[in-house]
Amino acid sequence: VTANIDNGVNPATIDSTLVTNTGLASSIASGGATRDNTLGMTGTAEAGSTVRIYDGGILLGNATLAGTNWSYTTAALSDAAHTFTAVITDAVGNIVTTAAVTAIIDTGVTPATLSSTIATDTGFTTAITSGGTTKDTTLGLTGTAEAGSTVQIYDGASLLGTATLTGTSWSYTTAALSAAAHTFTALITDAVGNVVTTSAVTTTI
């Protein structure tokens, strides 16, 4: 009578790179943030094993194992920090858990604003409210946005430039504008690629 004794699982891994299909990049490293809430994971395991994917203590599902390579794509995840591990059970019941990989899901932009008060440096006053008229052709715009965002200023469909963001406050001074009606908006893109456009403010020069 012969028998093979197998009291250990071959080394198993979970890749530290997570696959994304929306946002600014096609993948993120462990510890990164993404707007994609369906993440792709890969790793290795002993052939014939069962690979279960966990988010913290919650079982997400079983990975697909082809030879010694496994892959798994999550269902939609909540906006939060997530910690993923793979629990591998080989054909004879030996179990090993991989190191963890982490990701932050962020699918929304913090509310952003464009102030309805426009700064002027010529004329009767130092500022006008949205809808007002001024002789100043270089106007100062201000507002708020999520820290780390890019704030682009538009006059109608024309991109004027990128605002300066300090913390959560941004500011922008236009180049000389034509004598006409102008409609300004700020388009904010956060660090993971979520985009929001503010309400418009208007003025006539």
Coordinates of C-alpha atoms in Angstrom, one line a residue:
V1 CA 0.0 0.0 0.0
T2 CA 1.4 3.4 -1.0
A3 CA 0.3 6.9 -0.1
N4 CA 1.4 10.4 -0.8
I5 CA 1.5 12.7 2.2
D6 CA 0.7 16.3 1.5
N7 CA 0.5 18.5 4.6
G8 CA 1.3 21.8 3.0
V9 CA 0.0 24.2 0.4
N10 CA 2.4 25.4 -2.3
P11 CA 3.1 29.1 -2.0
A12 CA 0.0 31.2 -3.1
T13 CA -0.1 34.8 -4.1
I14 CA -2.4 37.7 -4.8
D15 CA -1.0 40.4 -7.1
S16 CA -0.4 43.8 -5.5
T17 CA -1.8 45.4 -8.7
L18 CA -5.6 45.7 -9.1
V19 CA -7.2 46.0 -12.5
T20 CA -9.6 48.9 -13.1
N21 CA -11.7 49.7 -16.2
T22 CA -12.7 53.3 -15.3
G23 CA -10.8 56.3 -14.1
L24 CA -7.4 57.7 -14.9
A25 CA -5.5 54.4 -15.2
S26 CA -6.1 50.8 -16.1
S27 CA -4.7 49.6 -12.8
I28 CA -3.8 50.7 -9.3
A29 CA -1.2 49.5 -6.8
S30 CA -2.3 48.2 -3.5
G31 CA -3.2 51.1 -1.2
G32 CA -4.4 53.2 -4.1
A33 CA -7.7 54.9 -4.8
T34 CA -9.9 54.4 -7.9
R35 CA -13.4 55.4 -9.1
D36 CA -13.9 51.9 -10.5
N37 CA -16.0 49.9 -8.1
T38 CA -15.5 46.5 -9.9
L39 CA -11.9 45.5 -9.4
G40 CA -10.0 42.7 -11.1
M41 CA -7.6 40.6 -9.0
T42 CA -5.1 37.9 -10.1
G43 CA -2.7 35.6 -8.4
T44 CA -1.2 32.1 -8.2
A45 CA -2.2 28.9 -6.4
E46 CA -1.5 25.2 -6.5
A47 CA -3.2 23.5 -9.4
G48 CA -6.6 22.0 -8.4
S49 CA -7.1 24.4 -5.5
T50 CA -10.2 26.3 -4.6
V51 CA -9.5 30.1 -4.3
R52 CA -11.9 32.1 -2.3
I53 CA -11.7 35.9 -2.3
Y54 CA -12.5 37.9 0.8
D55 CA -13.1 41.6 1.5
G56 CA -12.2 41.8 5.2
G57 CA -14.2 39.0 6.7
I58 CA -16.8 38.9 3.9
L59 CA -16.6 36.2 1.3
L60 CA -17.0 37.8 -2.2
G61 CA -16.8 34.6 -4.2
N62 CA -14.6 32.0 -5.8
A63 CA -11.9 32.9 -8.3
T64 CA -11.4 31.1 -11.6
L65 CA -8.2 29.0 -11.5
A66 CA -6.5 28.0 -14.8
G67 CA -3.5 25.9 -14.1
T68 CA -1.8 27.8 -11.3
N69 CA -3.1 31.2 -12.2
W70 CA -6.3 32.6 -10.8
S71 CA -8.4 35.6 -11.6
Y72 CA -11.5 37.3 -10.0
T73 CA -13.6 40.4 -10.7
T74 CA -15.7 41.8 -7.9
A75 CA -19.3 42.8 -8.1
A76 CA -19.9 46.5 -7.4
L77 CA -18.2 47.6 -4.2
S78 CA -19.2 50.4 -1.8
D79 CA -17.3 53.7 -1.6
A80 CA -15.0 52.8 1.2
A81 CA -11.6 51.3 2.0
H82 CA -11.4 47.6 1.1
T83 CA -8.9 44.9 2.2
F84 CA -8.7 41.8 -0.1
T85 CA -7.2 38.4 0.6
A86 CA -7.4 35.1 -1.2
V87 CA -7.9 31.9 0.9
I88 CA -6.6 28.9 -1.0
T89 CA -7.6 25.3 -0.2
D90 CA -5.7 22.6 -2.1
A91 CA -7.1 19.3 -3.3
V92 CA -6.4 17.6 0.0
G93 CA -7.7 20.3 2.3
N94 CA -4.5 22.3 3.2
I95 CA -5.4 26.0 3.6
V96 CA -3.3 29.1 3.2
T97 CA -4.3 32.8 3.2
T98 CA -2.4 35.3 1.0
A99 CA -1.1 38.7 2.1
A100 CA -3.7 41.4 1.8
V101 CA -4.0 44.1 -0.9
T102 CA -6.0 47.2 -0.3
A103 CA -7.9 49.8 -2.3
I104 CA -10.1 52.8 -1.7
I105 CA -13.3 53.1 -3.9
D106 CA -14.3 56.7 -4.6
T107 CA -17.0 57.1 -7.2
G108 CA -18.2 60.6 -6.3
V109 CA -16.8 64.2 -6.2
T110 CA -17.1 66.3 -3.1
P111 CA -19.4 69.2 -3.9
A112 CA -17.6 71.9 -5.8
T113 CA -18.5 75.6 -6.1
L114 CA -17.9 78.7 -8.2
S115 CA -18.6 81.9 -6.2
S116 CA -21.3 84.1 -7.5
T117 CA -19.1 87.1 -6.6
I118 CA -16.6 88.1 -9.3
A119 CA -13.6 90.2 -8.4
T120 CA -12.8 93.3 -10.4
D121 CA -9.9 95.7 -10.3
T122 CA -11.3 98.6 -12.3
G123 CA -14.7 100.4 -12.2
F124 CA -16.8 101.6 -9.4
T125 CA -16.5 98.5 -7.1
T126 CA -14.0 95.7 -6.4
A127 CA -16.5 93.0 -7.1
I128 CA -19.8 92.3 -9.0
T129 CA -22.3 89.6 -8.5
S130 CA -23.2 87.1 -11.2
G131 CA -25.3 88.8 -13.9
G132 CA -23.7 92.2 -13.3
T133 CA -21.8 94.5 -15.7
T134 CA -18.2 95.7 -15.4
K135 CA -15.6 97.7 -17.4
D136 CA -12.9 95.3 -16.1
T137 CA -11.7 92.8 -18.7
T138 CA -9.6 90.6 -16.3
L139 CA -11.9 89.0 -13.8
G140 CA -11.2 87.1 -10.6
L141 CA -13.0 83.9 -10.0
T142 CA -13.0 81.8 -6.8
G143 CA -14.6 78.6 -5.5
T144 CA -14.0 75.4 -3.7
A145 CA -13.1 71.8 -4.8
E146 CA -11.9 68.6 -3.3
A147 CA -8.2 68.7 -2.3
G148 CA -6.0 67.3 -5.0
S149 CA -8.4 68.1 -7.8
T150 CA -7.8 69.8 -11.1
V151 CA -10.0 72.9 -11.7
Q152 CA -10.5 74.0 -15.3
I153 CA -12.2 77.3 -16.0
Y154 CA -14.5 77.7 -19.0
D155 CA -16.1 80.7 -20.7
G156 CA -19.0 79.0 -22.5
A157 CA -17.4 76.1 -24.3
S158 CA -13.9 77.7 -24.4
L159 CA -11.3 76.6 -21.9
L160 CA -9.6 79.6 -20.4
G161 CA -7.1 77.8 -18.2
T162 CA -6.5 75.9 -14.9
A163 CA -7.1 77.5 -11.5
T164 CA -4.7 77.5 -8.6
L165 CA -6.0 75.1 -5.9
T166 CA -4.8 75.6 -2.3
G167 CA -6.3 73.0 0.0
T168 CA -9.9 73.1 -1.0
S169 CA -10.0 76.7 -2.2
W170 CA -9.3 77.7 -5.8
S171 CA -8.8 81.0 -7.6
Y172 CA -8.3 82.1 -11.2
T173 CA -7.9 85.4 -12.9
T174 CA -8.8 85.6 -16.6
A175 CA -6.7 87.1 -19.4
A176 CA -8.3 90.1 -21.1
L177 CA -11.8 89.3 -22.2
S178 CA -13.8 90.7 -25.0
A179 CA -16.6 93.3 -24.5
A180 CA -19.5 90.9 -24.5
A181 CA -21.6 88.6 -22.3
H182 CA -19.6 85.8 -20.6
T183 CA -20.7 82.6 -18.9
F184 CA -18.2 81.0 -16.6
T185 CA -18.1 77.4 -15.2
A186 CA -15.5 75.4 -13.4
L187 CA -15.0 71.8 -14.4
I188 CA -13.4 69.8 -11.5
T189 CA -11.7 66.5 -11.9
D190 CA -10.7 64.8 -8.7
A191 CA -7.6 62.6 -8.1
V192 CA -9.3 59.4 -9.3
G193 CA -11.0 60.9 -12.3
N194 CA -14.5 61.8 -11.1
V195 CA -15.8 64.9 -12.8
V196 CA -18.3 67.6 -11.8
T197 CA -19.2 71.0 -13.4
T198 CA -20.3 73.9 -11.2
S199 CA -23.3 76.1 -11.7
A200 CA -22.5 79.0 -14.1
V201 CA -21.9 82.6 -13.2
T202 CA -22.3 85.4 -15.8
T203 CA -21.2 88.9 -16.5
T204 CA -21.2 91.4 -19.2
I205 CA -18.1 93.4 -20.1

